[in-house]
XYZ file of C-alpha atoms in Angstrom:
666
model
C 8.390 4.100 3.066
C 8.137 0.425 0.977
C 11.057 -2.153 1.066
C 11.219 -5.294 -1.561
C 13.162 -8.347 -0.730
C 14.702 -10.760 -3.327
C 12.558 -12.950 -5.272
C 12.054 -16.898 -4.376
C 11.343 -19.001 -7.878
C 8.546 -20.557 -7.170
C 7.610 -22.178 -10.752
C 9.962 -23.110 -13.890
C 7.871 -23.870 -16.995
C 8.785 -26.493 -19.324
C 6.956 -27.149 -22.909
C 3.865 -25.292 -23.639
C 2.084 -25.308 -19.786
C 2.332 -21.746 -19.639
C 1.100 -19.670 -16.501
C -2.336 -17.804 -17.238
C -2.780 -16.195 -13.837
C -2.813 -16.301 -10.294
C -5.539 -15.688 -7.812
C -5.696 -16.097 -3.818
C -7.029 -19.169 -2.734
C -9.064 -20.614 0.384
C -6.504 -20.293 3.366
C -4.375 -17.405 4.313
C -0.752 -17.747 2.179
C -1.756 -19.497 -0.162
C -2.266 -18.824 -4.082
C -3.626 -20.677 -6.866
C -1.700 -20.735 -10.131
C -3.552 -21.743 -13.268
C -1.505 -22.669 -16.375
C -3.412 -23.673 -19.737
C -3.338 -27.562 -18.609
C -2.942 -28.040 -15.080
C -4.283 -25.949 -12.004
C -1.653 -25.493 -8.735
C -1.523 -24.585 -5.313
C 1.290 -22.893 -3.320
C 1.862 -21.801 -0.156
C 3.361 -17.957 -0.568
C 7.468 -18.170 -0.887
C 7.535 -22.266 -1.282
C 8.768 -23.636 -4.269
C 6.975 -27.253 -3.822
C 3.232 -27.589 -4.810
C 0.404 -28.132 -2.176
C -2.108 -29.249 -4.753
C -1.712 -30.505 -8.428
C -4.623 -30.969 -10.863
C -4.691 -31.393 -14.732
C -7.658 -31.840 -17.201
C -7.963 -34.876 -19.035
C -9.507 -33.709 -21.910
C -8.038 -31.356 -24.865
C -9.347 -28.216 -23.658
C -7.435 -25.483 -22.051
C -8.109 -22.839 -19.375
C -8.674 -19.740 -20.853
C -8.933 -17.631 -17.506
C -7.619 -17.926 -13.649
C -8.889 -20.310 -11.520
C -10.389 -19.122 -8.155
C -11.614 -20.421 -5.197
C -15.742 -20.407 -4.219
C -15.445 -19.605 -0.293
C -18.684 -20.276 0.332
C -19.152 -23.748 -1.506
C -15.458 -24.580 -0.754
C -14.401 -25.664 -4.347
C -12.127 -24.334 -7.183
C -14.318 -22.991 -10.448
C -12.533 -22.606 -13.891
C -13.216 -22.334 -17.611
C -12.040 -24.191 -20.492
C -12.065 -23.231 -23.798
C -14.115 -20.246 -22.933
C -17.234 -22.326 -22.360
C -17.173 -25.385 -20.208
C -17.548 -24.516 -16.442
C -15.177 -26.512 -14.305
C -15.946 -27.065 -10.508
C -13.879 -29.385 -8.499
C -12.752 -29.228 -4.610
C -9.130 -30.658 -2.846
C -10.652 -33.921 -2.541
C -10.255 -34.270 -6.071
C -7.487 -36.514 -8.276
C -8.217 -35.175 -11.753
C -9.976 -33.488 -14.049
C -12.511 -35.733 -16.225
C -14.984 -34.701 -18.464
C -17.809 -35.210 -15.105
C -16.193 -32.332 -13.911
C -17.170 -30.111 -16.808
C -20.521 -27.996 -17.719
C -21.551 -26.331 -20.802
C -22.510 -22.958 -20.185
C -24.127 -22.136 -23.772
C -22.236 -18.967 -24.355
C -18.027 -17.509 -24.388
C -16.718 -16.684 -20.693
C -14.573 -14.168 -20.210
C -13.532 -14.403 -16.749
C -14.369 -15.340 -12.959
C -14.356 -12.933 -10.178
C -14.518 -13.763 -6.452
C -14.487 -11.296 -3.190
C -15.451 -11.906 0.239
C -17.809 -8.765 -0.179
C -20.085 -11.110 -2.400
C -21.984 -14.121 -1.912
C -21.336 -16.240 -4.679
C -18.759 -15.545 -7.855
C -19.588 -13.957 -10.583
C -18.992 -14.605 -14.108
C -18.002 -12.186 -17.238
C -19.319 -13.104 -20.186
C -17.233 -12.066 -23.711
C -20.362 -9.900 -24.941
C -20.452 -7.741 -21.576
C -23.234 -10.049 -19.273
C -23.039 -10.086 -15.884
C -24.117 -13.080 -13.965
C -23.936 -14.881 -10.800
C -22.551 -18.246 -10.488
C -25.367 -20.144 -9.517
C -27.288 -18.812 -11.818
C -24.970 -19.837 -14.600
C -24.875 -23.421 -13.498
C -28.926 -23.847 -13.673
C -29.270 -21.677 -16.535
C -27.530 -23.487 -19.515
C -29.861 -22.136 -22.595
C -30.447 -18.764 -21.282
C -30.389 -16.301 -23.460
C -27.505 -13.262 -22.666
C -27.993 -10.816 -24.536
C -25.232 -8.349 -25.601
C -24.378 -5.534 -23.229
C -21.085 -4.011 -25.355
C -21.384 -1.987 -28.648
C -20.507 -2.744 -31.995
C -16.999 -3.603 -32.494
C -16.281 -3.178 -28.603
C -14.090 -5.711 -27.003
C -13.241 -6.331 -23.289
C -9.587 -5.646 -22.343
C -9.601 -6.178 -18.559
C -12.223 -6.459 -15.925
C -11.992 -6.665 -11.622
C -14.555 -6.142 -8.535
C -14.588 -2.334 -7.360
C -15.877 -1.426 -4.224
C -17.380 2.516 -3.961
C -19.208 3.275 -0.874
C -21.308 0.441 0.001
C -21.614 -1.212 -3.726
C -19.597 -3.838 -5.062
C -19.011 -3.128 -8.997
C -18.137 -5.249 -11.616
C -15.980 -3.112 -13.490
C -14.800 -3.632 -17.208
C -12.182 -1.513 -19.362
C -13.219 -1.791 -23.328
C -11.380 -1.097 -26.461
C -13.065 0.354 -29.671
C -12.157 2.189 -32.805
C -13.186 5.303 -30.984
C -10.824 4.790 -27.850
C -10.988 3.106 -24.522
C -14.296 3.030 -22.329
C -14.551 2.130 -18.654
C -18.080 0.050 -17.723
C -19.422 -0.240 -14.175
C -22.539 -2.661 -13.252
C -23.396 -2.898 -9.320
C -23.748 -6.053 -8.025
C -26.543 -7.740 -7.427
C -27.805 -7.098 -11.092
C -30.492 -8.974 -12.949
C -30.373 -9.285 -16.824
C -26.609 -9.105 -17.417
C -26.809 -6.101 -15.379
C -27.333 -2.544 -16.470
C -23.543 -0.614 -16.613
C -22.501 3.044 -16.449
C -20.286 3.433 -19.207
C -17.446 7.094 -19.613
C -14.960 7.305 -22.229
C -11.509 7.161 -20.697
C -8.933 10.328 -21.363
C -6.117 9.510 -22.989
C -2.575 10.909 -22.706
C -2.426 11.880 -26.436
C -4.791 10.427 -29.234
C -2.518 8.116 -30.258
C -1.690 6.578 -26.916
C -3.056 3.084 -26.699
C -3.212 0.869 -23.259
C -0.193 -1.495 -22.284
C -1.619 -2.630 -19.001
C -3.820 -1.840 -16.370
C -5.211 -2.525 -12.515
C -7.346 -1.200 -10.082
C -6.730 -0.618 -6.320
C -9.141 -0.560 -3.533
C -8.692 1.998 -0.754
C -11.513 1.396 2.241
C -14.453 2.398 0.141
C -13.162 4.318 -3.029
C -11.756 2.767 -5.429
C -9.000 4.132 -8.176
C -8.054 2.731 -11.818
C -4.626 2.647 -12.910
C -3.508 2.632 -16.607
C 0.074 2.354 -18.159
C -0.075 4.064 -21.677
C 2.013 3.782 -24.685
C 4.106 6.450 -23.887
C 4.903 5.179 -20.709
C 3.225 7.196 -18.516
C 1.308 5.659 -15.679
C -2.064 7.449 -14.839
C -4.714 7.860 -11.861
C -8.588 7.380 -12.476
C -11.165 7.663 -10.041
C -13.461 5.244 -10.593
C -16.135 7.432 -7.975
C -16.768 9.719 -10.816
C -17.719 7.534 -13.355
C -21.239 6.962 -11.133
C -21.588 10.476 -11.489
C -21.294 10.815 -15.182
C -24.383 8.550 -17.654
C -23.561 10.443 -20.783
C -22.279 8.052 -22.687
C -20.154 10.960 -24.757
C -18.538 12.136 -21.686
C -14.680 11.768 -20.784
C -13.250 10.741 -17.419
C -10.396 12.801 -16.683
C -6.822 10.939 -14.947
C -3.865 12.348 -13.083
C -0.014 11.023 -14.036
C 1.973 9.824 -11.768
C 4.686 8.495 -12.997
C 6.961 8.727 -16.555
C 8.598 5.704 -17.496
C 11.625 5.507 -19.941
C 10.216 5.361 -23.461
C 13.625 2.959 -23.970
C 11.455 0.223 -22.285
C 9.910 -2.511 -24.045
C 6.141 -1.659 -22.904
C 4.337 -5.022 -23.749
C 6.845 -6.975 -21.131
C 6.018 -4.085 -18.202
C 3.159 -4.420 -15.813
C 1.811 -2.627 -13.377
C 0.500 -3.763 -9.759
C -0.392 -0.825 -6.863
C 0.462 -2.430 -3.885
C -0.500 0.544 -0.809
C -2.441 4.021 -1.185
C 1.477 5.574 -1.734
C 3.022 3.550 -4.046
C 2.916 1.122 -7.051
C 5.100 -1.661 -8.371
C 6.095 -1.726 -12.079
C 7.859 -5.411 -13.411
C 9.654 -5.576 -16.849
C 11.311 -2.152 -16.896
C 14.956 -2.346 -17.560
C 17.570 0.548 -17.320
C 17.668 0.554 -13.256
C 21.075 -1.002 -12.922
C 24.419 -1.021 -14.687
C 23.004 -4.092 -16.681
C 20.396 -2.316 -19.119
C 19.187 -5.318 -20.669
C 18.501 -6.848 -17.273
C 14.228 -6.737 -16.203
C 12.934 -5.738 -12.794
C 10.954 -5.491 -10.327
C 10.213 -1.921 -8.912
C 8.449 -0.194 -6.539
C 8.050 3.792 -7.162
C 6.356 6.557 -4.719
C 3.009 7.475 -6.099
C 3.107 11.150 -4.641
C 6.494 11.944 -5.210
C 7.027 9.899 -8.404
C 10.481 8.225 -7.020
C 12.079 5.060 -6.697
C 11.892 3.106 -3.606
C 13.806 -0.075 -4.431
C 14.516 -2.368 -7.193
C 15.092 -6.328 -7.665
C 16.605 -8.180 -10.396
C 14.501 -10.215 -12.152
C 16.098 -12.462 -14.513
C 19.498 -12.373 -15.924
C 20.628 -10.513 -19.116
C 20.822 -13.977 -20.897
C 16.943 -15.008 -19.676
C 15.642 -11.897 -20.565
C 16.809 -12.009 -23.916
C 15.564 -15.494 -24.349
C 12.519 -14.980 -23.180
C 9.410 -14.581 -25.822
C 6.968 -11.694 -25.766
C 3.926 -13.910 -24.067
C 1.788 -12.709 -21.326
C 3.240 -11.174 -18.062
C 1.659 -11.239 -14.903
C 1.750 -9.026 -11.739
C -0.258 -9.302 -8.602
C -0.200 -8.088 -4.629
C -1.189 -11.193 -2.610
C -0.682 -11.850 1.110
C 1.840 -8.786 1.191
C 3.971 -10.626 -1.539
C 4.368 -9.097 -4.976
C 4.188 -12.178 -7.585
C 5.370 -11.735 -11.210
C 4.700 -14.386 -13.661
C 5.857 -14.880 -17.331
C 4.827 -17.198 -19.537
C 7.041 -20.123 -17.841
C 7.883 -18.821 -14.487
C 6.794 -17.096 -11.293
C 8.515 -15.223 -8.669
C 7.482 -14.206 -5.039
C 8.894 -11.078 -3.579
C 8.298 -10.431 -0.162
C 6.903 -6.342 -0.234
C 6.296 -4.526 2.725
C 4.834 -0.935 2.584
C 4.325 1.637 5.867
C 2.320 5.089 5.399
C 4.624 7.811 4.376
C 2.567 10.090 7.555
C 2.246 9.737 11.382
C -1.486 10.209 10.034
C -2.744 8.432 13.144
C -0.720 10.693 15.500
C 0.285 8.072 17.579
C 0.886 9.145 21.204
C -0.759 12.423 20.950
C -2.607 14.163 23.807
C -6.529 14.110 23.723
C -6.072 18.028 23.697
C -4.915 18.245 20.488
C -6.194 20.460 18.139
C -6.504 19.180 14.631
C -4.739 21.818 11.950
C -6.614 22.888 8.798
C -3.093 21.870 6.693
C -3.990 18.154 7.623
C -5.812 18.185 5.119
C -3.584 19.579 2.345
C -2.499 17.477 -0.762
C 1.381 16.349 -0.803
C 3.831 18.455 -2.200
C 4.128 16.147 -5.921
C 6.271 16.565 -8.853
C 4.247 19.076 -11.318
C 4.267 16.776 -15.005
C 2.529 19.763 -16.573
C 4.178 21.498 -19.630
C 1.194 23.536 -20.235
C 1.812 27.404 -19.570
C -1.604 28.478 -19.229
C -1.949 26.357 -16.217
C 0.549 29.102 -14.557
C -1.728 31.775 -12.990
C 1.333 33.878 -11.411
C 4.376 35.494 -13.456
C 8.334 34.255 -12.755
C 8.562 37.598 -11.808
C 6.188 37.254 -8.624
C 7.378 33.712 -7.724
C 11.082 35.785 -7.724
C 9.635 38.064 -5.628
C 7.931 35.583 -3.328
C 11.043 33.422 -3.240
C 13.226 36.640 -1.829
C 10.742 37.966 0.825
C 10.138 34.640 2.330
C 14.429 33.811 2.021
C 14.636 37.359 4.141
C 11.870 36.628 6.763
C 13.227 32.967 7.325
C 16.965 34.914 7.690
C 15.815 37.190 9.686
C 16.700 40.106 7.155
C 13.089 41.392 7.661
C 10.402 41.101 10.482
C 8.401 37.782 10.519
C 5.120 38.657 9.727
C 3.102 35.035 9.683
C 0.029 35.676 7.623
C 2.428 36.916 4.805
C 4.612 33.862 4.960
C 1.663 31.079 4.888
C 0.444 33.512 1.924
C 3.716 33.345 0.144
C 4.618 29.604 1.244
C 1.171 28.643 -0.144
C 2.198 30.630 -3.315
C 5.197 28.638 -4.176
C 4.246 25.433 -3.165
C 1.139 25.642 -5.700
C 3.574 27.191 -8.763
C 7.073 26.160 -8.156
C 7.495 23.848 -5.017
C 11.411 23.454 -6.025
C 11.849 27.229 -4.920
C 10.679 26.119 -1.482
C 13.392 23.303 -1.430
C 15.896 26.030 -1.854
C 15.057 28.297 0.417
C 15.174 25.457 3.210
C 18.558 24.462 2.015
C 19.878 28.117 2.051
C 18.505 28.725 5.598
C 20.645 25.375 6.640
C 23.738 26.772 5.275
C 23.027 29.609 7.106
C 22.860 27.885 10.444
C 25.885 25.863 9.522
C 27.956 29.284 8.841
C 26.844 31.211 12.213
C 26.082 28.229 14.758
C 26.090 28.222 18.006
C 25.575 32.050 18.108
C 22.551 32.065 16.178
C 20.084 28.400 15.910
C 17.620 27.974 13.706
C 13.691 29.987 13.352
C 11.727 26.856 14.970
C 8.637 28.818 14.939
C 8.643 30.368 11.540
C 10.024 27.146 10.217
C 7.350 25.407 11.637
C 4.799 26.930 9.480
C 6.854 26.124 6.536
C 7.008 22.543 7.020
C 3.121 22.324 7.992
C 1.939 23.742 4.868
C 4.673 22.120 2.412
C 4.262 18.755 3.030
C 8.023 17.899 2.405
C 9.743 14.883 1.595
C 12.367 13.832 3.792
C 14.125 12.881 0.563
C 14.439 16.119 -0.728
C 15.771 18.058 1.926
C 18.536 15.869 3.685
C 20.526 19.390 4.640
C 17.440 20.860 6.220
C 16.971 17.997 8.257
C 20.821 17.763 9.503
C 20.398 21.578 10.604
C 17.069 20.518 12.273
C 19.063 17.845 14.288
C 22.257 20.125 15.317
C 19.496 22.881 16.657
C 17.932 20.237 18.712
C 14.812 22.733 19.136
C 11.960 20.011 20.330
C 9.036 21.712 18.921
C 10.832 21.947 15.463
C 11.550 18.275 15.582
C 8.245 17.049 16.774
C 6.808 18.869 13.415
C 9.223 17.136 11.262
C 8.133 13.874 12.815
C 4.465 14.575 11.885
C 4.499 16.375 8.503
C 7.763 15.078 6.515
C 7.305 12.294 4.527
C 9.604 9.297 3.792
C 12.013 10.279 6.798
C 15.577 8.410 6.765
C 16.027 6.155 9.535
C 19.140 7.651 10.814
C 17.302 10.589 11.112
C 14.826 9.286 13.024
C 17.510 7.442 15.743
C 18.932 10.780 15.901
C 15.834 12.309 17.604
C 15.589 9.156 19.491
C 18.750 9.950 20.959
C 18.335 13.638 21.693
C 14.783 13.306 23.236
C 16.663 10.266 25.353
C 19.399 13.006 26.254
C 16.906 15.693 27.194
C 16.164 16.511 30.642
C 12.506 17.374 31.458
C 12.622 20.487 33.021
C 14.786 22.210 30.167
C 12.118 21.186 27.397
C 10.364 23.570 26.244
C 6.414 24.329 26.806
C 5.093 22.146 23.710
C 3.364 24.302 21.017
C -0.322 25.702 21.135
C -1.666 22.733 18.755
C 0.365 20.019 20.527
C -1.338 20.873 23.745
C 0.051 22.089 27.034
C -1.603 19.847 29.654
C 1.094 17.766 31.021
C 0.523 14.207 30.247
C 0.066 11.449 33.335
C 2.370 8.730 32.488
C 2.312 7.757 36.305
C 4.932 7.046 39.192
C 6.966 4.256 37.242
C 7.494 5.281 33.859
C 11.710 6.235 33.582
C 10.715 9.453 31.805
C 9.212 12.916 32.272
C 5.546 13.286 30.792
C 7.231 15.652 28.235
C 9.910 13.416 27.468
C 7.736 10.270 27.014
C 5.094 12.143 24.810
C 7.611 13.291 22.570
C 9.511 9.710 22.387
C 6.236 8.522 21.499
C 6.226 10.725 18.168
C 9.370 8.635 17.530
C 8.291 5.519 17.971
C 5.129 6.051 15.529
C 7.214 6.985 12.681
C 7.442 4.728 9.803
C 10.559 2.878 9.454
C 12.489 -0.287 7.881
C 13.796 -2.351 10.583
C 16.671 -3.842 8.594
C 18.135 0.089 7.823
C 17.333 0.841 11.907
C 19.253 -1.736 12.893
C 22.371 -0.380 11.170
C 21.468 3.250 12.929
C 20.366 1.570 16.508
C 23.936 0.253 16.717
C 25.553 3.528 16.992
C 23.298 4.549 19.611
C 25.489 5.305 23.052
C 24.480 2.328 25.737
C 23.391 4.248 28.619
C 20.183 5.491 25.997
C 19.894 2.278 25.356
C 19.254 1.073 29.002
C 17.096 3.699 29.195
C 14.882 3.035 25.998
C 14.898 -0.194 27.043
C 13.569 0.641 30.301
C 10.750 2.727 28.769
C 9.785 -0.216 26.313
C 9.354 -2.543 29.038
C 7.242 0.011 31.066
C 4.851 0.454 27.864
C 4.351 -3.026 27.627
C 3.666 -3.440 31.182
C 0.581 -3.724 33.130
C 1.544 -0.791 34.996
C 1.162 1.457 32.301
C -2.130 3.364 32.652
C -1.675 6.353 30.273
C -3.837 5.551 27.572
C -3.004 8.466 25.157
C 0.586 6.878 25.231
C -0.640 3.610 23.420
C 1.077 2.209 20.115
C 0.610 -0.501 18.099
C 2.237 -3.797 19.982
C 3.484 -4.883 16.046
C 5.427 -1.380 16.819
C 6.751 -1.777 20.478
C 7.694 -5.905 19.268
C 9.714 -4.265 16.049
C 11.567 -1.472 18.012
C 12.233 -4.074 21.044
C 13.428 -6.674 17.978
C 16.215 -4.209 16.257
C 17.160 -2.331 20.098
C 17.890 -6.588 21.432
C 19.864 -7.191 17.541
C 21.409 -4.288 18.270
C 23.182 -4.381 21.298
C 22.563 -7.788 22.108
C 25.834 -8.711 23.475
C 26.682 -5.544 25.506
C 22.769 -6.277 27.696
C 23.600 -10.047 28.051
C 26.763 -8.864 29.843
C 25.406 -5.804 32.238
C 23.538 -7.285 34.881
C 21.563 -3.936 35.087
C 19.798 -5.240 31.566
C 18.699 -8.728 33.494
C 15.191 -7.593 34.739
C 14.599 -5.742 31.917
C 15.160 -8.557 29.105
C 12.700 -10.877 31.955
C 10.226 -8.252 31.306
C 10.442 -8.132 27.806
C 10.560 -11.701 27.691
C 7.427 -12.278 29.174
C 5.238 -9.716 27.070
C 6.141 -10.689 23.644
C 5.411 -14.655 25.107
C 1.789 -13.422 25.930
C 1.516 -11.755 22.771
C 2.376 -14.743 20.906
C -0.174 -16.903 23.162
C -2.604 -14.136 21.914
C -2.521 -14.102 18.573
C -2.158 -17.823 17.822
C -6.106 -17.964 19.851
C -6.825 -14.909 17.648
C -5.673 -16.992 14.571
C -7.892 -19.711 16.008
C -10.986 -18.014 15.612
C -10.760 -15.875 12.597
C -11.556 -18.149 10.123
C -14.973 -18.877 12.582
C -15.595 -14.618 13.011
C -15.544 -14.777 9.177
C -18.165 -17.447 8.986
C -20.003 -15.627 11.351
C -20.010 -12.200 9.043
C -21.299 -14.285 5.774
C -23.746 -16.276 7.322
C -25.432 -12.214 8.634
C -24.965 -11.155 4.828
C -27.794 -13.901 3.774
C -31.818 -13.902 3.699
C -33.350 -15.249 6.462
C -34.652 -17.799 4.663
C -31.170 -18.876 3.784
C -30.250 -18.696 7.334
C -33.195 -20.979 8.543
C -32.320 -23.830 5.703
C -28.533 -23.967 6.629
C -29.190 -24.222 10.294
C -31.727 -26.986 9.557
C -29.048 -29.279 8.329
C -25.713 -28.282 10.040
C -24.652 -26.565 13.651
C -21.332 -26.522 15.271
C -19.873 -25.623 18.457
C -16.618 -23.252 19.058
C -14.828 -22.559 21.905
C -13.116 -19.420 22.229
C -10.338 -18.567 24.749
C -9.136 -14.986 24.997
């Protein structure tokens, strides 16, 4: 789930000093805004600049300024060939701060994984910053093909190697070049041609997202489609003629002016798009929106400008970057910060699971996604066979025929592969049948668990089914939905919480085999029974948005709220020795905060709640002290990590000149 907040306008430009780029600065929550004639640093979300520098020379900045962590200085390029270096103490940028590098520079890139920034030259040559500073007259041969130009550049990690990634264009099409760092003599790039949606398609915007040690390239094409390309495949194709295949993840309306649209991936499951229109009644207003990558659904959007502002804005370069949990949208004359929170869509961590849990093979299945393909050749099964499979599956779920689990699994696999919407239609009919026959007949829990596990459903696609699951109150089916269905709405999560809190320990049925039958040892002080506590932890581990959760928690009965707070107080107490029940402190604090906000007045008037509130207050204070201490040593630990990457010779030289003593208290 992704939540996007209204923005704070950090900068409103006047005249010709337009924004050309944004980068991360030296400290947390600080950004560098580069304009043509000046550079400013801001704390994300604040409107007042922390520092500001302007150039005295008639040389405009030609790429975004970066901060070099190893030397604690800012680095910029003016007029493509003049290298500028300065510190926080510098007043204004004069001639002494600039140095000619002898070649045209395209961009500067930096990463925590590297000892120094890298310089990308317009001819494709890649070189370390220190080497560039020391060798003005060095010959830097062209690394690009004839008539080939760089469109965009990034640093991306593949495995343990950091690569410079260049997206280039030629008359023949688009190329992707990957050069491993460190490199000698400008680097040796592995290149690959990008497969386009159509022959006429052109690139409108692009970005790279790094997920662990794997990176992906995302491209917005001129037909409005957004494609994903896995960079790991580039290093496996050394033939220049080979094409890198991609996957379409989203299709924007063709009515948008794509020259103003920017994309930025903010999470493995979510992509941000700025500059599109038509998301509300004012069709001419530009919006910033968040979309689900697995499902192609709109998660939320906010207005970037009024209709009048959108009309008056020129067609200059737009920017969209994601830094420090903020989406930063920039036009040539303004810059706006939007807080963005993204949560995992599934219980991948299986928080609170028993140690005896067996991993199901279906855990590795891909998510149920929209099939954008219109090629009939890809269909390996006829429509008659699909209809027959759907009818047989529905018959087993409604109890008309005997359930054969092997056949059911194969049928669901087939429907999922060729016509996923039929699964949603089946679940809707099962829910309708349940509403007609309740309370005499419940849902077929065991068989529906098979359907939910294999299908990898989205909660927004089957609201009728989720409603029926709550009414049926089958513990195992509820747990399966919590574990397997993505983007569950907060009202469903809270209803599950109510149901589990109201269950009697003795009446909770045995948990399914893949969840284990061993009774968890929660201790004597736990206010809930073992199975009840284990089930409740599955609810607490669900992704949620606190804003939507608050409105649902207000409807929970107060006696259940008291029991719930007692359990939360137990989880955060020293008496809780249940290792399998561990949940992140951040998650527990969020639940505590939302519950207190929802019932605060009644809680302070209830004597029984006094001890609970005191216990929770003590825990929160301890956490504040702990994280304060951790933050103090954060930068010290980062310095140690960087030192560990240096050669023994460099370490010896640095130790001869400086040393430091740090006191750490935890």
